[in-house]
Amino acid sequence: MKRFVIIGLGNFGSAASVALFEQGHEVIVVDTDEDTIDRVGNTVTRAAVGDGRDVETLKRVGVAEADAGVISTGDDIAASILATLALKDLGVEEIFVKVISRDHARVMQKIGVTETVFPEKDSAEALAQRITGKAVLNYVNIAPNFSLQEMAVPDQWCGKSLAQLDIRREYGVLVVALHDVLTDTYSAPDPQAVLEDSDTLLLAGNDKDLQELAGL
């Protein structure tokens, strides 16, 4: 079990706090709005009304022992910077920040956060991938021009094994896992596994190669 601190409880911060708590982790949330704190108080380990930019406030609620922090201060870029610096002062090593623009992301990256999250941009890109490739079920961008996506098995692949298809050589992408939709189980790719129409493939590769593959 890890300890996480969430600073700012808008839609993103609230969703992150609930998800982490449901996974069995200790979650501390901090927000300046008392009504918001009251609303989420029963869904986290500890909820505190306070200024997430203030080191003493964060120290008082146990943030110094946190494994990671998530900062979601809406469109207040200055607040996200100051909250990041406060977490760094307390020795929190991993800091994830929700950003609202590319410039915001650049600033946060300059001060050394672990990762910036741009939900609107990420959601739009994932939607674009799904609607331009009808076989694509899920899409996650990992790095510039490199992604992880889940796609339905093309009809012409059904009844063939991964060894026969040799997807990595033919298409330049890697099969990371197989998903049996009927049992909702994921498994490591077996070269001799025969693909069924109830399977999906979890693939990693260059965006261009993945897009071409999704068009089969």
mmCIF file with all atom_site columns, C-alpha atoms in Angstrom:
data_model
loop_
_atom_site.group_PDB
_atom_site.id
_atom_site.type_symbol
_atom_site.label_atom_id
_atom_site.label_alt_id
_atom_site.label_comp_id
_atom_site.label_asym_id
_atom_site.label_entity_id
_atom_site.label_seq_id
_atom_site.pdbx_PDB_ins_code
_atom_site.Cartn_x
_atom_site.Cartn_y
_atom_site.Cartn_z
_atom_site.occupancy
_atom_site.B_iso_or_equiv
_atom_site.pdbx_formal_charge
_atom_site.auth_seq_id
_atom_site.auth_comp_id
_atom_site.auth_asym_id
_atom_site.auth_atom_id
_atom_site.pdbx_PDB_model_num
ATOM 1   C CA . MET A 1 1   ? 0.000   0.000   0.000   1.00 0.00 ? 1   MET A CA 1
ATOM 2   C CA . LYS A 1 2   ? 1.259   3.474   -0.888  1.00 0.00 ? 2   LYS A CA 1
ATOM 3   C CA . ARG A 1 3   ? 0.359   6.924   0.379   1.00 0.00 ? 3   ARG A CA 1
ATOM 4   C CA . PHE A 1 4   ? -0.801  9.535   -2.122  1.00 0.00 ? 4   PHE A CA 1
ATOM 5   C CA . VAL A 1 5   ? -1.708  13.187  -1.713  1.00 0.00 ? 5   VAL A CA 1
ATOM 6   C CA . ILE A 1 6   ? -4.173  14.902  -4.040  1.00 0.00 ? 6   ILE A CA 1
ATOM 7   C CA . ILE A 1 7   ? -4.128  18.705  -4.111  1.00 0.00 ? 7   ILE A CA 1
ATOM 8   C CA . GLY A 1 8   ? -7.207  20.185  -5.732  1.00 0.00 ? 8   GLY A CA 1
ATOM 9   C CA . LEU A 1 9   ? -10.512 18.359  -6.015  1.00 0.00 ? 9   LEU A CA 1
ATOM 10  C CA . GLY A 1 10  ? -12.044 19.293  -9.320  1.00 0.00 ? 10  GLY A CA 1
ATOM 11  C CA . ASN A 1 11  ? -13.344 16.495  -11.532 1.00 0.00 ? 11  ASN A CA 1
ATOM 12  C CA . PHE A 1 12  ? -9.858  15.156  -12.253 1.00 0.00 ? 12  PHE A CA 1
ATOM 13  C CA . GLY A 1 13  ? -8.546  15.320  -8.693  1.00 0.00 ? 13  GLY A CA 1
ATOM 14  C CA . SER A 1 14  ? -11.705 13.782  -7.249  1.00 0.00 ? 14  SER A CA 1
ATOM 15  C CA . ALA A 1 15  ? -11.675 10.922  -9.758  1.00 0.00 ? 15  ALA A CA 1
ATOM 16  C CA . ALA A 1 16  ? -7.993  10.227  -9.079  1.00 0.00 ? 16  ALA A CA 1
ATOM 17  C CA . SER A 1 17  ? -8.530  10.176  -5.314  1.00 0.00 ? 17  SER A CA 1
ATOM 18  C CA . VAL A 1 18  ? -11.426 7.720   -5.524  1.00 0.00 ? 18  VAL A CA 1
ATOM 19  C CA . ALA A 1 19  ? -9.593  5.436   -7.966  1.00 0.00 ? 19  ALA A CA 1
ATOM 20  C CA . LEU A 1 20  ? -6.457  5.291   -5.799  1.00 0.00 ? 20  LEU A CA 1
ATOM 21  C CA . PHE A 1 21  ? -8.450  4.672   -2.621  1.00 0.00 ? 21  PHE A CA 1
ATOM 22  C CA . GLU A 1 22  ? -10.465 1.880   -4.266  1.00 0.00 ? 22  GLU A CA 1
ATOM 23  C CA . GLN A 1 23  ? -7.160  0.244   -5.217  1.00 0.00 ? 23  GLN A CA 1
ATOM 24  C CA . GLY A 1 24  ? -6.374  -0.022  -1.502  1.00 0.00 ? 24  GLY A CA 1
ATOM 25  C CA . HIS A 1 25  ? -3.974  2.903   -1.124  1.00 0.00 ? 25  HIS A CA 1
ATOM 26  C CA . GLU A 1 26  ? -3.880  5.573   1.552   1.00 0.00 ? 26  GLU A CA 1
ATOM 27  C CA . VAL A 1 27  ? -5.152  8.828   0.064   1.00 0.00 ? 27  VAL A CA 1
ATOM 28  C CA . ILE A 1 28  ? -4.896  12.324  1.568   1.00 0.00 ? 28  ILE A CA 1
ATOM 29  C CA . VAL A 1 29  ? -6.825  15.088  -0.192  1.00 0.00 ? 29  VAL A CA 1
ATOM 30  C CA . VAL A 1 30  ? -6.388  18.835  0.287   1.00 0.00 ? 30  VAL A CA 1
ATOM 31  C CA . ASP A 1 31  ? -8.663  21.572  -1.051  1.00 0.00 ? 31  ASP A CA 1
ATOM 32  C CA . THR A 1 32  ? -9.615  25.079  0.019   1.00 0.00 ? 32  THR A CA 1
ATOM 33  C CA . ASP A 1 33  ? -13.353 24.442  -0.385  1.00 0.00 ? 33  ASP A CA 1
ATOM 34  C CA . GLU A 1 34  ? -14.999 23.016  2.731   1.00 0.00 ? 34  GLU A CA 1
ATOM 35  C CA . ASP A 1 35  ? -18.065 21.709  0.885   1.00 0.00 ? 35  ASP A CA 1
ATOM 36  C CA . THR A 1 36  ? -15.861 19.775  -1.533  1.00 0.00 ? 36  THR A CA 1
ATOM 37  C CA . ILE A 1 37  ? -13.898 18.244  1.335   1.00 0.00 ? 37  ILE A CA 1
ATOM 38  C CA . ASP A 1 38  ? -17.130 17.218  3.062   1.00 0.00 ? 38  ASP A CA 1
ATOM 39  C CA . ARG A 1 39  ? -18.343 15.606  -0.157  1.00 0.00 ? 39  ARG A CA 1
ATOM 40  C CA . VAL A 1 40  ? -15.301 13.371  -0.627  1.00 0.00 ? 40  VAL A CA 1
ATOM 41  C CA . GLY A 1 41  ? -14.412 12.818  3.015   1.00 0.00 ? 41  GLY A CA 1
ATOM 42  C CA . ASN A 1 42  ? -15.945 9.330   3.180   1.00 0.00 ? 42  ASN A CA 1
ATOM 43  C CA . THR A 1 43  ? -14.212 8.119   0.019   1.00 0.00 ? 43  THR A CA 1
ATOM 44  C CA . VAL A 1 44  ? -10.587 8.762   1.044   1.00 0.00 ? 44  VAL A CA 1
ATOM 45  C CA . THR A 1 45  ? -8.291  8.162   4.021   1.00 0.00 ? 45  THR A CA 1
ATOM 46  C CA . ARG A 1 46  ? -8.046  11.790  5.106   1.00 0.00 ? 46  ARG A CA 1
ATOM 47  C CA . ALA A 1 47  ? -9.604  14.976  3.773   1.00 0.00 ? 47  ALA A CA 1
ATOM 48  C CA . ALA A 1 48  ? -8.333  18.377  4.886   1.00 0.00 ? 48  ALA A CA 1
ATOM 49  C CA . VAL A 1 49  ? -9.433  21.925  4.210   1.00 0.00 ? 49  VAL A CA 1
ATOM 50  C CA . GLY A 1 50  ? -6.317  23.936  3.520   1.00 0.00 ? 50  GLY A CA 1
ATOM 51  C CA . ASP A 1 51  ? -3.939  25.610  1.110   1.00 0.00 ? 51  ASP A CA 1
ATOM 52  C CA . GLY A 1 52  ? -2.067  23.003  -0.916  1.00 0.00 ? 52  GLY A CA 1
ATOM 53  C CA . ARG A 1 53  ? 0.683   25.558  -1.568  1.00 0.00 ? 53  ARG A CA 1
ATOM 54  C CA . ASP A 1 54  ? 1.574   25.845  2.123   1.00 0.00 ? 54  ASP A CA 1
ATOM 55  C CA . VAL A 1 55  ? 4.325   23.532  3.374   1.00 0.00 ? 55  VAL A CA 1
ATOM 56  C CA . GLU A 1 56  ? 3.180   23.641  7.016   1.00 0.00 ? 56  GLU A CA 1
ATOM 57  C CA . THR A 1 57  ? -0.382  22.715  6.066   1.00 0.00 ? 57  THR A CA 1
ATOM 58  C CA . LEU A 1 58  ? 0.831   19.786  3.998   1.00 0.00 ? 58  LEU A CA 1
ATOM 59  C CA . LYS A 1 59  ? 3.220   18.662  6.708   1.00 0.00 ? 59  LYS A CA 1
ATOM 60  C CA . ARG A 1 60  ? 0.408   18.727  9.297   1.00 0.00 ? 60  ARG A CA 1
ATOM 61  C CA . VAL A 1 61  ? -1.759  16.310  7.304   1.00 0.00 ? 61  VAL A CA 1
ATOM 62  C CA . GLY A 1 62  ? 1.044   13.812  6.723   1.00 0.00 ? 62  GLY A CA 1
ATOM 63  C CA . VAL A 1 63  ? 2.175   14.690  3.230   1.00 0.00 ? 63  VAL A CA 1
ATOM 64  C CA . ALA A 1 64  ? 5.878   14.384  4.097   1.00 0.00 ? 64  ALA A CA 1
ATOM 65  C CA . GLU A 1 65  ? 5.468   10.586  4.133   1.00 0.00 ? 65  GLU A CA 1
ATOM 66  C CA . ALA A 1 66  ? 3.618   10.460  0.792   1.00 0.00 ? 66  ALA A CA 1
ATOM 67  C CA . ASP A 1 67  ? 4.983   8.290   -2.012  1.00 0.00 ? 67  ASP A CA 1
ATOM 68  C CA . ALA A 1 68  ? 3.531   10.529  -4.721  1.00 0.00 ? 68  ALA A CA 1
ATOM 69  C CA . GLY A 1 69  ? 1.419   13.613  -5.253  1.00 0.00 ? 69  GLY A CA 1
ATOM 70  C CA . VAL A 1 70  ? -1.231  14.593  -7.791  1.00 0.00 ? 70  VAL A CA 1
ATOM 71  C CA . ILE A 1 71  ? -1.851  18.298  -8.357  1.00 0.00 ? 71  ILE A CA 1
ATOM 72  C CA . SER A 1 72  ? -5.091  19.404  -9.991  1.00 0.00 ? 72  SER A CA 1
ATOM 73  C CA . THR A 1 73  ? -5.632  23.105  -9.416  1.00 0.00 ? 73  THR A CA 1
ATOM 74  C CA . GLY A 1 74  ? -7.755  23.894  -12.455 1.00 0.00 ? 74  GLY A CA 1
ATOM 75  C CA . ASP A 1 75  ? -6.644  26.869  -14.523 1.00 0.00 ? 75  ASP A CA 1
ATOM 76  C CA . ASP A 1 76  ? -4.583  28.381  -11.690 1.00 0.00 ? 76  ASP A CA 1
ATOM 77  C CA . ILE A 1 77  ? -1.103  27.766  -13.098 1.00 0.00 ? 77  ILE A CA 1
ATOM 78  C CA . ALA A 1 78  ? 0.608   29.685  -10.305 1.00 0.00 ? 78  ALA A CA 1
ATOM 79  C CA . ALA A 1 79  ? -1.069  27.455  -7.718  1.00 0.00 ? 79  ALA A CA 1
ATOM 80  C CA . SER A 1 80  ? 0.122   24.310  -9.469  1.00 0.00 ? 80  SER A CA 1
ATOM 81  C CA . ILE A 1 81  ? 3.702   25.644  -9.505  1.00 0.00 ? 81  ILE A CA 1
ATOM 82  C CA . LEU A 1 82  ? 3.644   26.591  -5.816  1.00 0.00 ? 82  LEU A CA 1
ATOM 83  C CA . ALA A 1 83  ? 2.006   23.303  -4.801  1.00 0.00 ? 83  ALA A CA 1
ATOM 84  C CA . THR A 1 84  ? 4.686   21.422  -6.728  1.00 0.00 ? 84  THR A CA 1
ATOM 85  C CA . LEU A 1 85  ? 7.446   23.342  -4.954  1.00 0.00 ? 85  LEU A CA 1
ATOM 86  C CA . ALA A 1 86  ? 5.783   22.647  -1.589  1.00 0.00 ? 86  ALA A CA 1
ATOM 87  C CA . LEU A 1 87  ? 5.700   18.895  -2.302  1.00 0.00 ? 87  LEU A CA 1
ATOM 88  C CA . LYS A 1 88  ? 9.333   18.990  -3.381  1.00 0.00 ? 88  LYS A CA 1
ATOM 89  C CA . ASP A 1 89  ? 10.265  20.801  -0.163  1.00 0.00 ? 89  ASP A CA 1
ATOM 90  C CA . LEU A 1 90  ? 8.657   17.933  1.769   1.00 0.00 ? 90  LEU A CA 1
ATOM 91  C CA . GLY A 1 91  ? 10.597  15.312  -0.176  1.00 0.00 ? 91  GLY A CA 1
ATOM 92  C CA . VAL A 1 92  ? 7.759   13.900  -2.285  1.00 0.00 ? 92  VAL A CA 1
ATOM 93  C CA . GLU A 1 93  ? 9.650   12.339  -5.164  1.00 0.00 ? 93  GLU A CA 1
ATOM 94  C CA . GLU A 1 94  ? 6.913   11.597  -7.697  1.00 0.00 ? 94  GLU A CA 1
ATOM 95  C CA . ILE A 1 95  ? 4.630   14.476  -8.678  1.00 0.00 ? 95  ILE A CA 1
ATOM 96  C CA . PHE A 1 96  ? 1.938   14.317  -11.358 1.00 0.00 ? 96  PHE A CA 1
ATOM 97  C CA . VAL A 1 97  ? 0.298   17.548  -12.496 1.00 0.00 ? 97  VAL A CA 1
ATOM 98  C CA . LYS A 1 98  ? -2.873  18.132  -14.478 1.00 0.00 ? 98  LYS A CA 1
ATOM 99  C CA . VAL A 1 99  ? -2.155  20.859  -17.034 1.00 0.00 ? 99  VAL A CA 1
ATOM 100 C CA . ILE A 1 100 ? -4.420  23.020  -19.158 1.00 0.00 ? 100 ILE A CA 1
ATOM 101 C CA . SER A 1 101 ? -2.122  23.867  -22.062 1.00 0.00 ? 101 SER A CA 1
ATOM 102 C CA . ARG A 1 102 ? 1.167   23.027  -23.726 1.00 0.00 ? 102 ARG A CA 1
ATOM 103 C CA . ASP A 1 103 ? 2.790   26.083  -22.133 1.00 0.00 ? 103 ASP A CA 1
ATOM 104 C CA . HIS A 1 104 ? 1.575   24.965  -18.707 1.00 0.00 ? 104 HIS A CA 1
ATOM 105 C CA . ALA A 1 105 ? 3.079   21.515  -19.368 1.00 0.00 ? 105 ALA A CA 1
ATOM 106 C CA . ARG A 1 106 ? 6.412   23.058  -20.416 1.00 0.00 ? 106 ARG A CA 1
ATOM 107 C CA . VAL A 1 107 ? 6.611   25.084  -17.211 1.00 0.00 ? 107 VAL A CA 1
ATOM 108 C CA . MET A 1 108 ? 5.862   22.073  -15.015 1.00 0.00 ? 108 MET A CA 1
ATOM 109 C CA . GLN A 1 109 ? 8.388   19.947  -16.870 1.00 0.00 ? 109 GLN A CA 1
ATOM 110 C CA . LYS A 1 110 ? 11.026  22.645  -16.374 1.00 0.00 ? 110 LYS A CA 1
ATOM 111 C CA . ILE A 1 111 ? 10.610  22.492  -12.592 1.00 0.00 ? 111 ILE A CA 1
ATOM 112 C CA . GLY A 1 112 ? 10.980  18.719  -12.660 1.00 0.00 ? 112 GLY A CA 1
ATOM 113 C CA . VAL A 1 113 ? 7.602   17.058  -12.191 1.00 0.00 ? 113 VAL A CA 1
ATOM 114 C CA . THR A 1 114 ? 7.374   13.355  -12.933 1.00 0.00 ? 114 THR A CA 1
ATOM 115 C CA . GLU A 1 115 ? 4.620   13.681  -15.516 1.00 0.00 ? 115 GLU A CA 1
ATOM 116 C CA . THR A 1 116 ? 2.077   16.171  -16.811 1.00 0.00 ? 116 THR A CA 1
ATOM 117 C CA . VAL A 1 117 ? -1.458  15.057  -17.634 1.00 0.00 ? 117 VAL A CA 1
ATOM 118 C CA . PHE A 1 118 ? -3.572  16.903  -20.196 1.00 0.00 ? 118 PHE A CA 1
ATOM 119 C CA . PRO A 1 119 ? -6.941  15.072  -19.985 1.00 0.00 ? 119 PRO A CA 1
ATOM 120 C CA . GLU A 1 120 ? -8.753  17.033  -22.684 1.00 0.00 ? 120 GLU A CA 1
ATOM 121 C CA . LYS A 1 121 ? -5.928  16.607  -25.199 1.00 0.00 ? 121 LYS A CA 1
ATOM 122 C CA . ASP A 1 122 ? -5.403  12.925  -24.346 1.00 0.00 ? 122 ASP A CA 1
ATOM 123 C CA . SER A 1 123 ? -9.124  12.181  -24.618 1.00 0.00 ? 123 SER A CA 1
ATOM 124 C CA . ALA A 1 124 ? -9.389  13.981  -27.950 1.00 0.00 ? 124 ALA A CA 1
ATOM 125 C CA . GLU A 1 125 ? -6.425  12.070  -29.397 1.00 0.00 ? 125 GLU A CA 1
ATOM 126 C CA . ALA A 1 126 ? -7.819  8.757   -28.167 1.00 0.00 ? 126 ALA A CA 1
ATOM 127 C CA . LEU A 1 127 ? -11.206 9.564   -29.731 1.00 0.00 ? 127 LEU A CA 1
ATOM 128 C CA . ALA A 1 128 ? -9.547  10.517  -33.016 1.00 0.00 ? 128 ALA A CA 1
ATOM 129 C CA . GLN A 1 129 ? -7.727  7.208   -33.096 1.00 0.00 ? 129 GLN A CA 1
ATOM 130 C CA . ARG A 1 130 ? -10.902 5.223   -32.385 1.00 0.00 ? 130 ARG A CA 1
ATOM 131 C CA . ILE A 1 131 ? -13.098 6.933   -34.952 1.00 0.00 ? 131 ILE A CA 1
ATOM 132 C CA . THR A 1 132 ? -10.479 6.786   -37.725 1.00 0.00 ? 132 THR A CA 1
ATOM 133 C CA . GLY A 1 133 ? -9.727  3.121   -37.074 1.00 0.00 ? 133 GLY A CA 1
ATOM 134 C CA . LYS A 1 134 ? -12.964 1.250   -36.401 1.00 0.00 ? 134 LYS A CA 1
ATOM 135 C CA . ALA A 1 135 ? -11.121 -1.759  -34.985 1.00 0.00 ? 135 ALA A CA 1
ATOM 136 C CA . VAL A 1 136 ? -9.457  0.330   -32.249 1.00 0.00 ? 136 VAL A CA 1
ATOM 137 C CA . LEU A 1 137 ? -11.083 -0.129  -28.827 1.00 0.00 ? 137 LEU A CA 1
ATOM 138 C CA . ASN A 1 138 ? -8.656  1.701   -26.544 1.00 0.00 ? 138 ASN A CA 1
ATOM 139 C CA . TYR A 1 139 ? -5.716  3.991   -27.169 1.00 0.00 ? 139 TYR A CA 1
ATOM 140 C CA . VAL A 1 140 ? -3.027  5.317   -24.814 1.00 0.00 ? 140 VAL A CA 1
ATOM 141 C CA . ASN A 1 141 ? -0.238  7.626   -25.948 1.00 0.00 ? 141 ASN A CA 1
ATOM 142 C CA . ILE A 1 142 ? 3.027   6.641   -24.217 1.00 0.00 ? 142 ILE A CA 1
ATOM 143 C CA . ALA A 1 143 ? 5.572   8.915   -25.909 1.00 0.00 ? 143 ALA A CA 1
ATOM 144 C CA . PRO A 1 144 ? 5.656   11.172  -28.980 1.00 0.00 ? 144 PRO A CA 1
ATOM 145 C CA . ASN A 1 145 ? 4.508   9.052   -31.948 1.00 0.00 ? 145 ASN A CA 1
ATOM 146 C CA . PHE A 1 146 ? 4.469   5.858   -29.851 1.00 0.00 ? 146 PHE A CA 1
ATOM 147 C CA . SER A 1 147 ? 1.322   4.346   -28.378 1.00 0.00 ? 147 SER A CA 1
ATOM 148 C CA . LEU A 1 148 ? -0.412  1.372   -26.849 1.00 0.00 ? 148 LEU A CA 1
ATOM 149 C CA . GLN A 1 149 ? -3.752  0.365   -28.336 1.00 0.00 ? 149 GLN A CA 1
ATOM 150 C CA . GLU A 1 150 ? -6.275  -2.424  -28.072 1.00 0.00 ? 150 GLU A CA 1
ATOM 151 C CA . MET A 1 151 ? -7.900  -3.559  -31.286 1.00 0.00 ? 151 MET A CA 1
ATOM 152 C CA . ALA A 1 152 ? -10.294 -6.236  -32.412 1.00 0.00 ? 152 ALA A CA 1
ATOM 153 C CA . VAL A 1 153 ? -8.832  -9.174  -34.319 1.00 0.00 ? 153 VAL A CA 1
ATOM 154 C CA . PRO A 1 154 ? -9.305  -8.565  -38.085 1.00 0.00 ? 154 PRO A CA 1
ATOM 155 C CA . ASP A 1 155 ? -11.526 -11.182 -39.747 1.00 0.00 ? 155 ASP A CA 1
ATOM 156 C CA . GLN A 1 156 ? -8.662  -12.426 -41.931 1.00 0.00 ? 156 GLN A CA 1
ATOM 157 C CA . TRP A 1 157 ? -6.569  -13.213 -38.823 1.00 0.00 ? 157 TRP A CA 1
ATOM 158 C CA . CYS A 1 158 ? -9.156  -15.429 -37.126 1.00 0.00 ? 158 CYS A CA 1
ATOM 159 C CA . GLY A 1 159 ? -8.074  -19.078 -36.995 1.00 0.00 ? 159 GLY A CA 1
ATOM 160 C CA . LYS A 1 160 ? -4.391  -18.185 -37.410 1.00 0.00 ? 160 LYS A CA 1
ATOM 161 C CA . SER A 1 161 ? -1.664  -18.195 -34.765 1.00 0.00 ? 161 SER A CA 1
ATOM 162 C CA . LEU A 1 162 ? 0.573   -15.276 -33.832 1.00 0.00 ? 162 LEU A CA 1
ATOM 163 C CA . ALA A 1 163 ? 3.534   -17.260 -35.165 1.00 0.00 ? 163 ALA A CA 1
ATOM 164 C CA . GLN A 1 164 ? 1.837   -17.597 -38.558 1.00 0.00 ? 164 GLN A CA 1
ATOM 165 C CA . LEU A 1 165 ? 0.951   -13.916 -38.717 1.00 0.00 ? 165 LEU A CA 1
ATOM 166 C CA . ASP A 1 166 ? 4.393   -12.726 -37.519 1.00 0.00 ? 166 ASP A CA 1
ATOM 167 C CA . ILE A 1 167 ? 2.872   -9.350  -36.722 1.00 0.00 ? 167 ILE A CA 1
ATOM 168 C CA . ARG A 1 168 ? 6.091   -7.729  -35.544 1.00 0.00 ? 168 ARG A CA 1
ATOM 169 C CA . ARG A 1 169 ? 7.927   -8.463  -38.802 1.00 0.00 ? 169 ARG A CA 1
ATOM 170 C CA . GLU A 1 170 ? 4.989   -7.759  -41.090 1.00 0.00 ? 170 GLU A CA 1
ATOM 171 C CA . TYR A 1 171 ? 3.643   -4.617  -39.431 1.00 0.00 ? 171 TYR A CA 1
ATOM 172 C CA . GLY A 1 172 ? 6.398   -3.364  -37.125 1.00 0.00 ? 172 GLY A CA 1
ATOM 173 C CA . VAL A 1 173 ? 4.296   -3.511  -33.942 1.00 0.00 ? 173 VAL A CA 1
ATOM 174 C CA . LEU A 1 174 ? 4.584   -5.678  -30.833 1.00 0.00 ? 174 LEU A CA 1
ATOM 175 C CA . VAL A 1 175 ? 1.766   -7.809  -29.415 1.00 0.00 ? 175 VAL A CA 1
ATOM 176 C CA . VAL A 1 176 ? 1.875   -7.080  -25.676 1.00 0.00 ? 176 VAL A CA 1
ATOM 177 C CA . ALA A 1 177 ? -1.091  -9.198  -24.560 1.00 0.00 ? 177 ALA A CA 1
ATOM 178 C CA . LEU A 1 178 ? -4.181  -11.097 -25.674 1.00 0.00 ? 178 LEU A CA 1
ATOM 179 C CA . HIS A 1 179 ? -7.595  -10.236 -24.260 1.00 0.00 ? 179 HIS A CA 1
ATOM 180 C CA . ASP A 1 180 ? -10.303 -12.908 -24.230 1.00 0.00 ? 180 ASP A CA 1
ATOM 181 C CA . VAL A 1 181 ? -13.435 -10.755 -24.221 1.00 0.00 ? 181 VAL A CA 1
ATOM 182 C CA . LEU A 1 182 ? -15.727 -13.649 -23.269 1.00 0.00 ? 182 LEU A CA 1
ATOM 183 C CA . THR A 1 183 ? -13.898 -14.301 -19.992 1.00 0.00 ? 183 THR A CA 1
ATOM 184 C CA . ASP A 1 184 ? -12.444 -10.778 -19.700 1.00 0.00 ? 184 ASP A CA 1
ATOM 185 C CA . THR A 1 185 ? -8.948  -12.155 -19.093 1.00 0.00 ? 185 THR A CA 1
ATOM 186 C CA . TYR A 1 186 ? -5.608  -10.911 -20.362 1.00 0.00 ? 186 TYR A CA 1
ATOM 187 C CA . SER A 1 187 ? -2.669  -13.226 -21.025 1.00 0.00 ? 187 SER A CA 1
ATOM 188 C CA . ALA A 1 188 ? 0.892   -12.997 -22.295 1.00 0.00 ? 188 ALA A CA 1
ATOM 189 C CA . PRO A 1 189 ? 1.058   -13.610 -26.050 1.00 0.00 ? 189 PRO A CA 1
ATOM 190 C CA . ASP A 1 190 ? 1.578   -17.284 -26.922 1.00 0.00 ? 190 ASP A CA 1
ATOM 191 C CA . PRO A 1 191 ? 3.091   -17.623 -30.435 1.00 0.00 ? 191 PRO A CA 1
ATOM 192 C CA . GLN A 1 192 ? 1.041   -20.766 -31.005 1.00 0.00 ? 192 GLN A CA 1
ATOM 193 C CA . ALA A 1 193 ? -2.233  -19.276 -29.758 1.00 0.00 ? 193 ALA A CA 1
ATOM 194 C CA . VAL A 1 194 ? -4.936  -19.356 -32.429 1.00 0.00 ? 194 VAL A CA 1
ATOM 195 C CA . LEU A 1 195 ? -6.840  -16.088 -32.622 1.00 0.00 ? 195 LEU A CA 1
ATOM 196 C CA . GLU A 1 196 ? -10.625 -16.097 -32.232 1.00 0.00 ? 196 GLU A CA 1
ATOM 197 C CA . ASP A 1 197 ? -13.152 -13.445 -33.172 1.00 0.00 ? 197 ASP A CA 1
ATOM 198 C CA . SER A 1 198 ? -13.789 -12.976 -29.439 1.00 0.00 ? 198 SER A CA 1
ATOM 199 C CA . ASP A 1 199 ? -10.169 -11.900 -28.867 1.00 0.00 ? 199 ASP A CA 1
ATOM 200 C CA . THR A 1 200 ? -8.623  -8.464  -28.908 1.00 0.00 ? 200 THR A CA 1
ATOM 201 C CA . LEU A 1 201 ? -4.931  -7.610  -29.175 1.00 0.00 ? 201 LEU A CA 1
ATOM 202 C CA . LEU A 1 202 ? -2.995  -5.173  -27.018 1.00 0.00 ? 202 LEU A CA 1
ATOM 203 C CA . LEU A 1 203 ? -0.380  -3.676  -29.361 1.00 0.00 ? 203 LEU A CA 1
ATOM 204 C CA . ALA A 1 204 ? 2.535   -1.288  -28.899 1.00 0.00 ? 204 ALA A CA 1
ATOM 205 C CA . GLY A 1 205 ? 4.255   0.597   -31.664 1.00 0.00 ? 205 GLY A CA 1
ATOM 206 C CA . ASN A 1 206 ? 4.717   3.662   -33.811 1.00 0.00 ? 206 ASN A CA 1
ATOM 207 C CA . ASP A 1 207 ? 1.468   5.608   -34.329 1.00 0.00 ? 207 ASP A CA 1
ATOM 208 C CA . LYS A 1 208 ? 1.747   5.391   -38.123 1.00 0.00 ? 208 LYS A CA 1
ATOM 209 C CA . ASP A 1 209 ? 2.189   1.605   -38.061 1.00 0.00 ? 209 ASP A CA 1
ATOM 210 C CA . LEU A 1 210 ? -0.673  1.170   -35.592 1.00 0.00 ? 210 LEU A CA 1
ATOM 211 C CA . GLN A 1 211 ? -2.963  3.335   -37.714 1.00 0.00 ? 211 GLN A CA 1
ATOM 212 C CA . GLU A 1 212 ? -2.209  1.309   -40.835 1.00 0.00 ? 212 GLU A CA 1
ATOM 213 C CA . LEU A 1 213 ? -2.846  -1.910  -38.926 1.00 0.00 ? 213 LEU A CA 1
ATOM 214 C CA . ALA A 1 214 ? -6.176  -0.624  -37.598 1.00 0.00 ? 214 ALA A CA 1
ATOM 215 C CA . GLY A 1 215 ? -7.308  -0.080  -41.176 1.00 0.00 ? 215 GLY A CA 1
ATOM 216 C CA . LEU A 1 216 ? -7.218  -3.784  -42.058 1.00 0.00 ? 216 LEU A CA 1
#
